[in-house]
Coordinates of C-alpha atoms and ligand atoms in Angstrom, one line a residue:
Chain A
R11 CA -7.8 -43.3 9.0
I12 CA -6.3 -44.0 5.6
S13 CA -6.2 -47.7 6.4
Q14 CA -10.0 -47.5 7.0
K15 CA -10.5 -45.8 3.7
F16 CA -8.5 -48.5 1.9
T17 CA -10.5 -51.2 3.7
D18 CA -13.7 -49.5 2.4
I19 CA -12.3 -49.3 -1.2
F20 CA -11.3 -52.9 -1.3
R21 CA -14.2 -54.1 0.9
N22 CA -16.0 -56.1 -1.7
I23 CA -13.1 -58.0 -3.0
S24 CA -12.8 -61.5 -1.7
G25 CA -9.7 -63.6 -1.9
K26 CA -10.5 -65.1 -5.2
S27 CA -11.7 -62.2 -7.3
T28 CA -9.2 -59.8 -8.7
I29 CA -8.8 -56.2 -7.8
S30 CA -9.9 -53.9 -10.5
E31 CA -8.0 -51.1 -12.0
K32 CA -10.7 -48.9 -10.6
N33 CA -10.0 -50.1 -7.0
I34 CA -6.4 -49.3 -7.4
R35 CA -7.2 -45.9 -8.9
E36 CA -9.5 -45.0 -6.1
A37 CA -7.0 -46.1 -3.5
V38 CA -4.3 -44.1 -5.2
D39 CA -6.5 -41.0 -5.2
E40 CA -7.0 -41.5 -1.5
I41 CA -3.2 -41.6 -0.9
K42 CA -2.7 -38.5 -3.1
I43 CA -5.2 -36.5 -1.1
T44 CA -3.9 -37.7 2.2
L45 CA -0.3 -36.8 1.3
L46 CA -1.4 -33.4 0.0
E47 CA -3.4 -32.6 3.0
A48 CA -0.3 -33.6 5.0
D49 CA 1.6 -30.9 3.1
V50 CA 3.8 -33.1 0.9
N51 CA 4.6 -31.2 -2.2
L52 CA 2.5 -32.0 -5.2
R53 CA 5.3 -33.0 -7.5
V54 CA 6.8 -35.2 -4.8
V55 CA 3.4 -36.8 -4.4
R56 CA 3.1 -37.5 -8.1
R57 CA 6.5 -39.2 -8.3
F58 CA 5.7 -41.2 -5.2
I59 CA 2.3 -42.2 -6.5
N60 CA 3.6 -43.4 -9.9
R61 CA 6.1 -45.7 -8.3
T62 CA 3.6 -46.9 -5.7
I63 CA 1.0 -47.8 -8.4
E64 CA 3.5 -50.3 -9.9
E65 CA 3.9 -52.1 -6.6
A66 CA 0.3 -51.9 -5.8
S67 CA -0.7 -53.5 -9.0
G68 CA 1.5 -56.4 -8.3
E69 CA 1.0 -59.9 -6.9
K70 CA 1.1 -59.1 -3.2
V71 CA -2.0 -56.8 -3.3
L72 CA -3.9 -58.7 -5.9
K73 CA -3.6 -62.0 -4.1
A74 CA -3.9 -60.6 -0.6
V75 CA -6.7 -61.6 1.8
D76 CA -6.9 -58.0 2.9
P77 CA -5.8 -55.9 0.0
G78 CA -6.6 -52.7 1.8
Q79 CA -4.2 -53.4 4.6
Q80 CA -1.6 -54.7 2.1
F81 CA -2.0 -51.4 0.2
V82 CA -1.4 -49.3 3.4
K83 CA 1.7 -51.4 4.1
I84 CA 3.1 -50.7 0.7
V85 CA 2.6 -47.0 1.1
Y86 CA 3.9 -46.9 4.6
D87 CA 7.0 -48.9 3.7
R88 CA 7.7 -46.7 0.8
L89 CA 7.4 -43.6 2.9
V90 CA 9.8 -45.0 5.5
A91 CA 12.2 -46.0 2.8
L92 CA 12.1 -42.5 1.3
L93 CA 12.6 -40.8 4.6
G94 CA 15.2 -43.2 6.0
D95 CA 18.9 -42.7 5.9
E96 CA 21.8 -44.2 7.8
R97 CA 23.6 -41.0 7.9
K98 CA 21.3 -39.4 10.3
D99 CA 23.8 -38.8 13.1
L100 CA 25.9 -35.7 13.1
N101 CA 28.9 -36.3 11.0
L102 CA 31.6 -34.7 13.2
K103 CA 35.3 -35.1 13.1
G104 CA 37.3 -36.4 16.0
P105 CA 37.3 -34.7 19.4
D106 CA 40.8 -33.3 19.0
T107 CA 40.0 -31.3 16.0
H108 CA 37.5 -28.7 15.0
S109 CA 34.0 -29.4 13.7
V110 CA 31.8 -26.6 12.5
I111 CA 28.1 -26.9 12.4
L112 CA 26.3 -24.2 10.5
L113 CA 22.6 -23.6 11.0
M114 CA 20.5 -21.9 8.4
G115 CA 16.8 -21.5 7.4
L116 CA 13.9 -19.1 7.0
Q117 CA 12.9 -16.5 9.5
G118 CA 11.4 -18.0 12.7
S119 CA 12.1 -21.6 11.8
G120 CA 13.7 -22.4 15.1
K121 CA 17.5 -22.0 14.4
T122 CA 18.5 -20.1 17.6
T123 CA 16.6 -22.5 19.8
T124 CA 17.9 -25.5 17.9
S125 CA 21.5 -24.4 18.0
A126 CA 21.3 -24.3 21.8
K127 CA 19.6 -27.7 21.9
L128 CA 22.4 -29.1 19.8
A129 CA 25.0 -27.5 22.0
L130 CA 23.4 -29.2 25.1
K131 CA 23.2 -32.6 23.4
L132 CA 26.9 -32.4 22.2
K133 CA 28.0 -31.2 25.6
K134 CA 26.3 -34.2 27.2
E135 CA 28.0 -36.5 24.8
G136 CA 31.4 -35.2 26.0
R137 CA 32.2 -32.7 23.2
R138 CA 33.3 -29.2 23.9
P139 CA 30.9 -26.9 22.0
I140 CA 30.8 -23.2 21.6
L141 CA 27.9 -21.2 20.2
V142 CA 28.5 -18.4 17.8
A143 CA 26.0 -15.5 17.6
A144 CA 26.1 -14.7 14.0
D145 CA 22.6 -13.2 13.7
L146 CA 23.3 -9.5 13.8
V147 CA 20.1 -8.5 12.1
R148 CA 17.2 -9.5 14.4
P149 CA 16.6 -7.4 17.5
A150 CA 17.9 -9.1 20.7
A151 CA 19.0 -12.2 18.7
V152 CA 22.5 -12.1 20.4
K153 CA 20.9 -11.7 23.8
Q154 CA 18.5 -14.6 23.0
L155 CA 21.4 -16.9 22.3
Q156 CA 23.3 -15.7 25.3
I157 CA 20.4 -16.5 27.6
L158 CA 20.0 -20.0 26.0
G159 CA 23.8 -20.6 26.2
E160 CA 23.7 -19.8 29.8
Q161 CA 20.8 -22.2 30.3
V162 CA 22.7 -25.1 28.8
G163 CA 26.0 -24.1 30.2
V164 CA 27.7 -23.5 26.9
E165 CA 29.8 -20.4 26.1
V166 CA 28.5 -18.0 23.5
Y167 CA 30.9 -16.1 21.3
S168 CA 29.5 -12.7 20.4
E169 CA 30.7 -9.3 19.3
E170 CA 29.3 -5.8 19.0
S171 CA 29.3 -5.8 15.2
K172 CA 27.1 -5.7 12.2
D173 CA 29.4 -7.9 10.1
A174 CA 28.4 -11.5 10.5
V175 CA 31.3 -12.8 8.4
R176 CA 33.8 -11.0 10.5
V177 CA 32.2 -12.3 13.7
V178 CA 32.4 -15.9 12.4
K179 CA 36.1 -15.4 11.4
N180 CA 36.9 -14.1 14.9
A181 CA 34.8 -16.8 16.5
L182 CA 36.8 -19.5 14.7
A183 CA 40.1 -18.0 15.8
Y184 CA 38.8 -17.8 19.3
S185 CA 37.6 -21.4 19.3
K186 CA 40.9 -22.7 18.2
K187 CA 42.7 -20.8 20.9
K188 CA 40.4 -22.0 23.5
S189 CA 40.2 -25.6 22.2
F190 CA 36.5 -25.9 21.6
N191 CA 36.1 -28.8 19.3
T192 CA 32.5 -28.1 18.1
I193 CA 31.6 -24.7 16.8
I194 CA 27.8 -24.2 16.3
I195 CA 27.0 -21.1 14.3
D196 CA 23.5 -19.6 14.6
T197 CA 22.6 -17.3 11.7
A198 CA 19.9 -14.9 10.8
G199 CA 16.7 -16.1 9.2
R200 CA 16.7 -15.4 5.5
L201 CA 14.8 -15.9 2.3
H202 CA 16.5 -17.6 -0.6
L203 CA 15.1 -14.7 -2.6
D204 CA 17.3 -12.3 -0.7
D205 CA 20.5 -12.2 -2.7
A206 CA 22.6 -10.2 -0.2
M207 CA 21.7 -12.6 2.6
M208 CA 22.4 -15.7 0.5
K209 CA 25.8 -14.2 -0.4
E210 CA 26.4 -13.7 3.3
I211 CA 25.7 -17.2 4.3
K212 CA 27.7 -18.5 1.4
K213 CA 30.7 -16.5 2.7
I214 CA 30.2 -17.8 6.2
S215 CA 30.1 -21.3 4.9
D216 CA 33.3 -20.7 2.8
I217 CA 35.3 -19.4 5.6
S218 CA 34.1 -21.8 8.3
K219 CA 34.1 -25.0 6.2
P220 CA 31.3 -26.7 8.2
V221 CA 31.1 -30.5 8.5
E222 CA 27.4 -30.1 8.8
T223 CA 25.3 -27.4 7.2
L224 CA 21.9 -28.0 8.7
F225 CA 18.7 -26.6 7.3
I226 CA 16.2 -25.9 10.0
A227 CA 12.7 -26.2 8.7
D228 CA 9.3 -25.6 10.4
A229 CA 7.2 -28.8 10.5
M230 CA 4.2 -26.8 9.4
T231 CA 5.7 -25.6 6.2
G232 CA 3.5 -26.1 3.1
Q233 CA 4.1 -26.6 -0.6
S234 CA 6.9 -24.0 -0.8
A235 CA 9.2 -26.2 1.3
V236 CA 10.5 -27.7 -2.0
T237 CA 11.3 -24.4 -3.7
I238 CA 13.0 -23.1 -0.6
A239 CA 15.1 -26.2 0.2
K240 CA 16.2 -26.6 -3.4
E241 CA 17.5 -23.0 -3.5
F242 CA 19.4 -23.3 -0.3
H243 CA 20.8 -26.7 -1.3
E244 CA 21.9 -25.5 -4.7
R245 CA 23.4 -22.3 -3.5
I246 CA 24.9 -23.2 -0.2
G247 CA 24.6 -27.0 0.2
I248 CA 22.6 -28.7 2.9
S249 CA 24.1 -31.7 4.6
G250 CA 21.2 -32.4 6.9
V251 CA 17.7 -31.2 7.9
I252 CA 16.2 -30.6 11.3
L253 CA 12.4 -30.4 11.4
S254 CA 11.4 -28.1 14.3
K255 CA 8.1 -27.7 16.1
F256 CA 7.1 -31.2 15.5
D257 CA 5.2 -31.0 18.8
S258 CA 2.5 -29.1 16.9
D259 CA -0.2 -31.2 15.2
A260 CA 1.2 -30.5 11.8
R261 CA 1.4 -33.7 9.8
G262 CA 4.9 -32.8 8.7
G263 CA 4.7 -33.7 5.0
A264 CA 7.5 -31.1 4.5
A265 CA 9.8 -33.8 5.7
I266 CA 9.2 -35.8 2.6
S267 CA 9.5 -32.8 0.4
L268 CA 12.8 -31.8 2.0
K269 CA 14.3 -35.2 1.9
S270 CA 13.3 -35.8 -1.6
V271 CA 14.5 -32.5 -3.0
T272 CA 17.9 -32.4 -1.2
G273 CA 18.6 -36.1 -0.9
Q274 CA 20.1 -35.3 2.5
P275 CA 19.2 -37.0 5.7
L276 CA 16.7 -35.7 8.3
K277 CA 18.7 -35.7 11.4
F278 CA 16.6 -34.5 14.3
I279 CA 13.2 -33.2 15.2
G280 CA 12.4 -30.4 17.6
V281 CA 9.6 -31.3 19.9
G282 CA 9.3 -28.3 22.1
E283 CA 10.8 -25.1 23.4
K284 CA 12.9 -26.6 26.2
M285 CA 16.6 -27.3 25.6
E286 CA 16.0 -31.1 26.0
D287 CA 13.3 -31.1 23.3
L288 CA 15.5 -32.5 20.5
E289 CA 15.0 -36.0 19.3
P290 CA 16.6 -38.2 16.7
F291 CA 14.6 -38.5 13.5
Y292 CA 12.7 -41.8 13.2
P293 CA 11.3 -42.4 9.7
E294 CA 8.6 -44.8 11.0
R295 CA 7.2 -42.1 13.3
I296 CA 7.1 -39.5 10.6
A297 CA 5.6 -41.9 8.0
S298 CA 2.7 -42.9 10.3
R299 CA 2.1 -39.3 11.2
I300 CA 2.0 -38.2 7.6
L301 CA -0.5 -41.0 6.8
G302 CA -2.6 -39.7 9.7
Chain B
L23 CA -15.8 -19.5 -28.1
F24 CA -15.1 -22.8 -26.4
T25 CA -17.1 -25.9 -25.6
T26 CA -16.6 -28.6 -23.0
E27 CA -14.4 -30.4 -25.5
K28 CA -12.1 -27.4 -25.9
I29 CA -11.5 -27.1 -22.2
S30 CA -9.5 -30.2 -21.9
D31 CA -8.9 -32.1 -18.7
H32 CA -5.4 -30.7 -19.0
F33 CA -6.8 -27.2 -18.3
F34 CA -8.6 -28.3 -15.2
E35 CA -5.6 -30.3 -14.0
D36 CA -3.3 -27.3 -14.4
L37 CA -5.6 -25.1 -12.5
E38 CA -6.0 -27.7 -9.7
D39 CA -2.2 -28.0 -9.6
M40 CA -1.7 -24.3 -9.3
L41 CA -4.2 -24.0 -6.4
I42 CA -2.7 -26.9 -4.5
E43 CA 0.8 -25.6 -5.0
S44 CA -0.4 -22.3 -3.5
D45 CA -1.4 -24.1 -0.3
L46 CA -5.2 -23.8 -0.8
G47 CA -5.3 -27.5 0.1
A48 CA -6.4 -30.5 -1.9
K49 CA -10.0 -30.3 -0.6
T50 CA -10.6 -26.6 -1.5
S51 CA -8.8 -26.9 -4.8
L52 CA -10.8 -30.0 -5.9
E53 CA -14.1 -28.4 -4.8
L54 CA -13.4 -25.3 -6.8
V55 CA -12.5 -27.3 -9.9
E56 CA -15.6 -29.4 -9.5
K57 CA -17.7 -26.2 -9.4
L58 CA -16.1 -25.0 -12.6
R59 CA -16.7 -28.3 -14.4
K60 CA -20.4 -27.9 -13.6
E61 CA -20.4 -24.3 -14.8
I62 CA -18.8 -25.5 -18.1
K63 CA -21.4 -28.2 -18.5
R64 CA -24.2 -25.7 -18.0
N65 CA -22.6 -23.6 -20.7
T66 CA -22.6 -20.6 -18.5
I67 CA -18.9 -20.0 -19.3
V68 CA -18.4 -19.3 -23.0
N69 CA -14.7 -18.3 -23.3
E70 CA -11.4 -18.5 -21.6
K71 CA -11.7 -14.9 -20.3
E72 CA -14.9 -15.9 -18.5
F73 CA -13.3 -19.0 -17.2
I74 CA -10.5 -17.1 -15.5
K75 CA -13.0 -14.5 -14.3
T76 CA -15.1 -17.2 -12.7
V77 CA -12.1 -18.7 -10.9
R78 CA -11.3 -15.3 -9.6
D79 CA -14.9 -14.6 -8.5
Y80 CA -15.1 -17.9 -6.6
L81 CA -11.8 -17.2 -4.8
S82 CA -12.8 -13.6 -4.2
E83 CA -16.0 -14.8 -2.6
Y84 CA -14.1 -17.2 -0.3
L85 CA -12.0 -14.3 1.0
I86 CA -13.3 -12.1 3.8
V87 CA -11.4 -8.9 4.1
D88 CA -11.7 -6.3 6.8
D89 CA -10.2 -3.3 8.3
F90 CA -9.7 -2.1 11.9
K91 CA -9.3 1.6 12.7
P92 CA -8.9 2.2 16.5
D93 CA -11.6 4.3 18.0
E94 CA -10.1 7.6 19.1
N95 CA -12.5 8.0 21.9
K96 CA -12.0 4.7 23.6
L97 CA -9.3 2.5 24.9
N98 CA -8.5 0.0 22.2
I99 CA -6.7 -3.2 23.1
I100 CA -5.4 -5.5 20.5
M101 CA -4.1 -8.9 21.5
I102 CA -1.7 -10.6 19.1
L103 CA -1.5 -14.4 19.2
G104 CA -0.3 -17.3 17.2
V105 CA 2.1 -20.3 17.2
N106 CA 5.8 -20.0 17.6
G107 CA 7.9 -17.9 15.3
V108 CA 5.2 -16.7 12.9
G109 CA 6.0 -13.0 13.3
K110 CA 3.8 -11.8 16.2
T111 CA 6.3 -9.5 17.9
T112 CA 7.5 -8.0 14.6
T113 CA 3.9 -7.6 13.5
I114 CA 3.1 -5.6 16.7
A115 CA 5.8 -3.2 15.8
K116 CA 4.5 -2.8 12.3
L117 CA 0.9 -2.4 13.5
A118 CA 2.0 0.3 15.9
S119 CA 4.0 2.1 13.2
Y120 CA 1.0 1.8 10.9
Y121 CA -1.5 3.4 13.3
K122 CA 1.0 6.2 13.9
K123 CA 1.5 6.9 10.2
E124 CA -2.2 6.5 9.2
F125 CA -4.1 8.0 12.1
N126 CA -1.4 9.7 14.1
M127 CA -2.2 7.5 17.1
T128 CA 0.5 6.2 19.4
S129 CA 0.4 2.7 20.9
V130 CA 1.5 1.3 24.2
L131 CA 3.2 -2.0 23.7
S132 CA 2.5 -4.7 26.3
A133 CA 5.3 -7.3 26.7
G134 CA 3.0 -10.2 27.3
D135 CA 5.6 -12.8 26.3
T136 CA 7.2 -13.4 29.6
F137 CA 8.5 -16.8 28.7
R138 CA 10.8 -16.9 25.7
A139 CA 14.4 -15.8 26.0
A140 CA 14.9 -12.1 25.1
A141 CA 11.3 -11.7 24.1
I142 CA 10.9 -8.6 26.3
D143 CA 14.2 -7.2 25.0
Q144 CA 13.0 -7.6 21.5
L145 CA 9.8 -5.7 22.1
I146 CA 11.7 -3.0 24.1
Y147 CA 14.0 -2.6 21.1
H148 CA 11.0 -1.9 18.9
G149 CA 9.4 0.4 21.4
D150 CA 12.6 2.5 21.4
K151 CA 12.8 2.6 17.7
L152 CA 9.2 3.6 17.4
N153 CA 9.3 6.0 20.3
M154 CA 6.4 4.1 22.0
R155 CA 6.1 3.0 25.6
V156 CA 6.6 -0.6 26.4
V157 CA 5.0 -1.9 29.6
H158 CA 6.9 -4.9 30.9
Q159 CA 7.8 -6.8 34.0
Q160 CA 10.7 -9.3 34.4
Q161 CA 11.1 -12.5 32.5
G162 CA 9.0 -15.3 34.0
S163 CA 6.3 -13.0 35.4
D164 CA 2.7 -13.7 34.9
P165 CA 1.6 -12.5 31.4
G166 CA -1.9 -11.8 32.7
S167 CA -0.4 -9.4 35.3
V168 CA 1.6 -7.6 32.6
I169 CA -1.4 -7.0 30.5
F170 CA -3.5 -6.0 33.6
D171 CA -0.8 -3.4 34.4
S172 CA -0.6 -2.2 30.8
I173 CA -4.4 -1.6 30.8
D174 CA -4.3 0.3 34.1
S175 CA -1.3 2.4 33.1
A176 CA -2.7 3.2 29.6
F177 CA -6.0 4.1 31.0
S178 CA -4.6 6.4 33.7
R179 CA -2.4 8.2 31.1
G180 CA -5.2 8.5 28.6
E181 CA -3.5 6.4 26.0
K182 CA -5.8 5.0 23.4
I183 CA -4.1 1.9 21.9
I184 CA -2.5 -1.1 23.7
I185 CA -1.0 -3.8 21.5
A186 CA -0.4 -6.9 23.6
D187 CA 2.3 -9.4 22.7
T188 CA 1.8 -13.0 23.8
A189 CA 4.2 -16.0 23.8
G190 CA 4.2 -18.2 20.8
R191 CA 2.2 -21.3 21.7
M192 CA 1.1 -24.5 19.9
H193 CA -2.7 -24.7 19.7
N194 CA -2.5 -28.4 20.7
R195 CA -0.8 -27.7 24.0
D196 CA -3.7 -27.6 26.5
N197 CA -1.9 -25.7 29.3
L198 CA -0.8 -23.0 26.9
V199 CA -4.2 -22.6 25.4
K200 CA -5.5 -22.4 29.0
E201 CA -3.1 -19.6 29.7
L202 CA -4.3 -17.8 26.7
K203 CA -7.9 -18.1 27.8
K204 CA -7.0 -16.7 31.2
I205 CA -5.3 -13.7 29.6
N206 CA -8.3 -13.3 27.3
K207 CA -10.6 -13.3 30.3
I208 CA -8.5 -10.7 32.2
I209 CA -8.7 -8.3 29.2
S210 CA -12.4 -8.9 28.5
N211 CA -13.3 -8.1 32.1
K212 CA -11.1 -5.1 32.3
V213 CA -12.0 -3.5 29.0
S214 CA -15.7 -3.7 29.2
D215 CA -16.4 -0.4 27.6
G216 CA -13.3 -0.3 25.4
I217 CA -12.6 -2.0 22.1
Y218 CA -11.0 -5.4 22.3
K219 CA -9.7 -7.2 19.2
K220 CA -7.9 -10.5 18.9
F221 CA -5.7 -10.9 15.8
L222 CA -4.1 -14.2 14.9
V223 CA -0.8 -14.1 13.1
I224 CA 0.0 -16.9 10.6
D225 CA 3.1 -17.5 8.5
A226 CA 2.4 -17.3 4.8
T227 CA 4.6 -20.4 4.3
T228 CA 2.3 -22.5 6.5
G229 CA 0.5 -25.4 5.0
Q230 CA -2.8 -27.0 6.0
N231 CA -1.9 -26.7 9.7
G232 CA -2.8 -23.1 9.3
I233 CA -6.5 -24.0 9.3
R234 CA -6.0 -26.1 12.5
Q235 CA -4.3 -23.1 14.1
A236 CA -7.1 -20.7 13.2
E237 CA -9.7 -23.2 14.2
S238 CA -8.3 -24.0 17.6
F239 CA -7.5 -20.4 18.6
N240 CA -10.9 -19.2 17.4
E241 CA -12.5 -21.9 19.5
A242 CA -10.4 -21.0 22.5
V243 CA -10.7 -17.2 22.5
G244 CA -12.5 -16.1 19.4
L245 CA -10.6 -14.3 16.6
D246 CA -11.5 -10.9 15.1
G247 CA -9.0 -11.0 12.3
I248 CA -5.9 -12.6 10.7
I249 CA -2.6 -11.1 9.8
M250 CA -0.5 -13.1 7.4
A251 CA 3.2 -12.4 7.9
K252 CA 6.1 -13.4 5.6
Y253 CA 4.1 -12.9 2.4
D254 CA 7.4 -11.8 0.8
S255 CA 8.5 -15.5 0.9
A256 CA 8.2 -17.9 -2.0
S257 CA 4.7 -18.9 -0.8
K258 CA 1.5 -17.6 -2.3
G259 CA -0.2 -17.7 1.1
G260 CA -3.1 -19.6 -0.3
I261 CA -3.9 -21.0 3.1
I262 CA -5.7 -17.8 3.9
I263 CA -8.5 -18.9 1.5
P264 CA -9.8 -21.9 3.3
I265 CA -9.3 -20.1 6.6
C266 CA -11.5 -17.3 5.6
R267 CA -14.0 -19.5 3.8
D268 CA -14.4 -22.2 6.4
L269 CA -14.0 -20.1 9.6
K270 CA -15.5 -16.8 8.4
I271 CA -12.6 -14.9 10.0
P272 CA -11.5 -11.8 8.0
V273 CA -7.9 -11.2 6.9
L274 CA -6.6 -7.7 7.6
F275 CA -3.0 -7.2 6.8
L276 CA 0.0 -8.8 5.1
G277 CA 3.5 -8.7 6.4
T278 CA 5.9 -8.3 3.5
G279 CA 9.3 -8.1 5.1
E280 CA 11.1 -7.4 8.4
G281 CA 10.9 -3.6 8.4
Y282 CA 8.1 -1.5 9.9
D283 CA 7.0 -0.4 6.4
D284 CA 6.7 -4.0 5.2
F285 CA 3.1 -4.0 6.1
I286 CA 0.1 -3.6 3.8
K287 CA -3.7 -3.8 4.2
F288 CA -4.9 -7.0 2.6
D289 CA -6.0 -6.2 -1.0
R290 CA -8.2 -8.8 -2.6
E291 CA -7.4 -7.9 -6.2
N292 CA -3.6 -7.8 -5.8
F293 CA -3.7 -11.0 -3.7
L294 CA -5.6 -12.8 -6.4
N295 CA -3.5 -11.4 -9.2
Y296 CA -0.4 -12.8 -7.6
L297 CA -2.1 -16.1 -6.7
L298 CA -3.4 -16.7 -10.2
G299 CA -0.1 -15.6 -11.7
Ligands
LIG2 N1 6.9 -25.7 20.2 C1 8.1 -25.6 19.7 N2 8.6 -24.3 19.6 C2 9.8 -24.2 19.1 C3 10.6 -25.3 18.6 N3 11.8 -24.8 18.1 C4 11.7 -23.5 18.3 N4 10.6 -23.1 18.8 C5 10.1 -21.8 19.1 O1 9.9 -21.1 17.9 C6 10.1 -19.7 18.0 C7 11.2 -19.3 17.1 O2 12.4 -19.9 17.4 P1 13.8 -19.2 17.1 O3 14.8 -20.2 17.6 O4 13.8 -17.8 17.6 O5 13.8 -19.2 15.6 P2 14.9 -18.6 14.6 O6 14.9 -19.5 13.4 O7 16.1 -18.5 15.3 O8 14.2 -17.2 14.2 P3 15.0 -16.1 13.4 O9 16.3 -15.9 14.0 O10 14.1 -14.9 13.6 O11 15.0 -16.5 12.0 C8 10.5 -19.5 19.5 O12 9.3 -19.2 20.2 C9 11.0 -20.9 19.9 O13 10.8 -21.1 21.3 C10 10.0 -26.6 18.7 O14 10.6 -27.6 18.4 N5 8.8 -26.7 19.3
LIG3 N1 10.7 -12.0 5.6 C1 9.8 -11.7 6.7 N2 10.2 -12.0 7.9 C2 9.4 -11.7 8.9 C3 8.1 -11.1 8.7 N3 7.5 -10.9 9.9 C4 8.4 -11.4 10.9 N4 9.5 -11.8 10.2 C5 10.7 -12.4 10.9 O1 10.4 -13.6 11.4 C6 11.1 -13.9 12.6 C7 10.2 -14.2 13.8 O2 9.5 -13.0 14.0 P1 9.0 -12.7 15.5 O3 8.2 -11.4 15.4 O4 10.0 -12.8 16.5 O5 7.9 -13.9 15.6 P2 7.1 -14.3 16.9 O6 5.8 -14.9 16.4 O7 6.9 -13.1 17.8 O8 8.0 -15.4 17.5 P3 7.8 -16.1 19.0 O9 7.5 -15.0 19.9 O10 9.1 -16.7 19.2 O11 6.7 -17.1 18.9 C8 12.0 -12.7 12.8 O12 13.3 -12.9 12.2 C9 11.3 -11.6 12.0 O13 12.2 -10.6 11.5 C10 7.7 -10.8 7.4 O14 6.6 -10.3 7.1 N5 8.6 -11.1 6.4
LIG4 MG1 17.3 -16.8 15.5
LIG5 MG1 7.4 -13.0 19.8

């Protein structure tokens, strides 16, 4: 749809006349609205736009036979470049040592489901994963993980306890004894505004020394994605992002906000409730979805 | 006293930014700012105080707020629906607690999410804590049949309120929407002389997709109200504004945390105060 809008804006420009500043401005306004309606954060949109204008005012568009299409291409390419990252595989240590993957995020973002999905994926790849039920707050959270663990055939470490840090400590000791090489820790949903809960996850991170601290974010998150991710990144440190519920029809602009504010790679997307519904993150796919 | 020169473009830009960053959406924010520019041109706004008041008035007008008090003389069934993870199950517990505290009415909780792992356990936990009965079958059973049973058993025991949980579902999954329609039909047919309400739960951190959710579910089964959970997050929950304005569905409550008391009736003034900083 945005390519049609650009075609309309540049419709009356033939190969020999030049594109006016007005055309560029109109096109830029269209991108701005498209990105905002796709839930990309306003400040991120601004930065993106400013850099795009420079390129759009350049030779390529001005001399193009179809400036509208050229414009779309520039925007699309820039989004892909922004989203892309070579580090998008899980950064795990070798199979004869321990790798801890810590999952964190807001309430209901998909952590428990995603931790089981990751366990299944890693098991299929020949690793020996164990799931740690470190959400001791939500009713039936441990049971939920146990059921999912059973579904994917991965052991779940859990304890009758209210102390998540203690459970993680014991889980690490247990995992070493039993030679699991990948320890996936599911944690309670929390707000960055909750000091006690942020302290808890900081402690969990300190004692487990994860190779991956994954922020699980809901694909439908709006403008506040930036504030949230920034806090988690500054206080705990995010090594990667997983965007869940991408099977919704949310445009997923939060992906851009998250990447741009943390600088960390988007690793996977969740595309459903089943354990197989985890896919690698492809920037091209996300970029075209954001552009609608 | 200010004139159109005094209200700089900067002023409009700042307002537009604030509305967009509160998730009102680009379209709604721009429309509002355009309306204000026209008012300024017509000199109907003469000072800053009036400007702020006008913004508030417009936003207030967009909001539709309502209340629902169960009828003590009838069977009231409330179906709670929404996409995955927004806070439906927790909201049911809060709603049941609210009706107990405010009107001394006890609810029967219907475990209509027969799909997700430990969904039934989660609701049973709440039922225990609240001392309210939970009607459930085993995982994987037909949600329509659970709700059917809940209505029968509540009716035979003279219970007045049933709050039915449903599985989270994406509004763009046809088979899931079909299932919801089926459940809706079962309830409508069975509660012909009772009161039947359908409340959508949305997450306050949701962006523009919130409108899509409300629109699709409204089209599928018809919505009587919206409850916005997780209002205690960093989000201003501005998405409720285009939902109310465009779809004419009232907002009823806000969820402000994970406890039963973290539940308040939607208050227009407080909401706007917080939104406009
Ligand atoms: N459609 C869809 N649903 C998902 C996806 N990931 C998770 N869900 C669903 O989203 C809901 C919440 O998932 P959970 O895994 O419980 O989320 P959580 O982050 O662990 O929640 P808390 O522990 O309460 O913070 C459940 O209904 C899941 O089945 C996804 O990729 N697509
Ligand atoms: N901070 C905060 N968390 C909430 C609120 N409402 C619900 N939650 C949390 O959000 C998470 C998901 O809540 P649920 O009630 O399981 O959500 P749901 O819509 O039933 O999820 P599914 O059944 O999986 O689709 C839980 O961790 C809740 O404690 C709220 O108002 N504020
Ligand atoms: Mg969880
Ligand atoms: Mg639920």
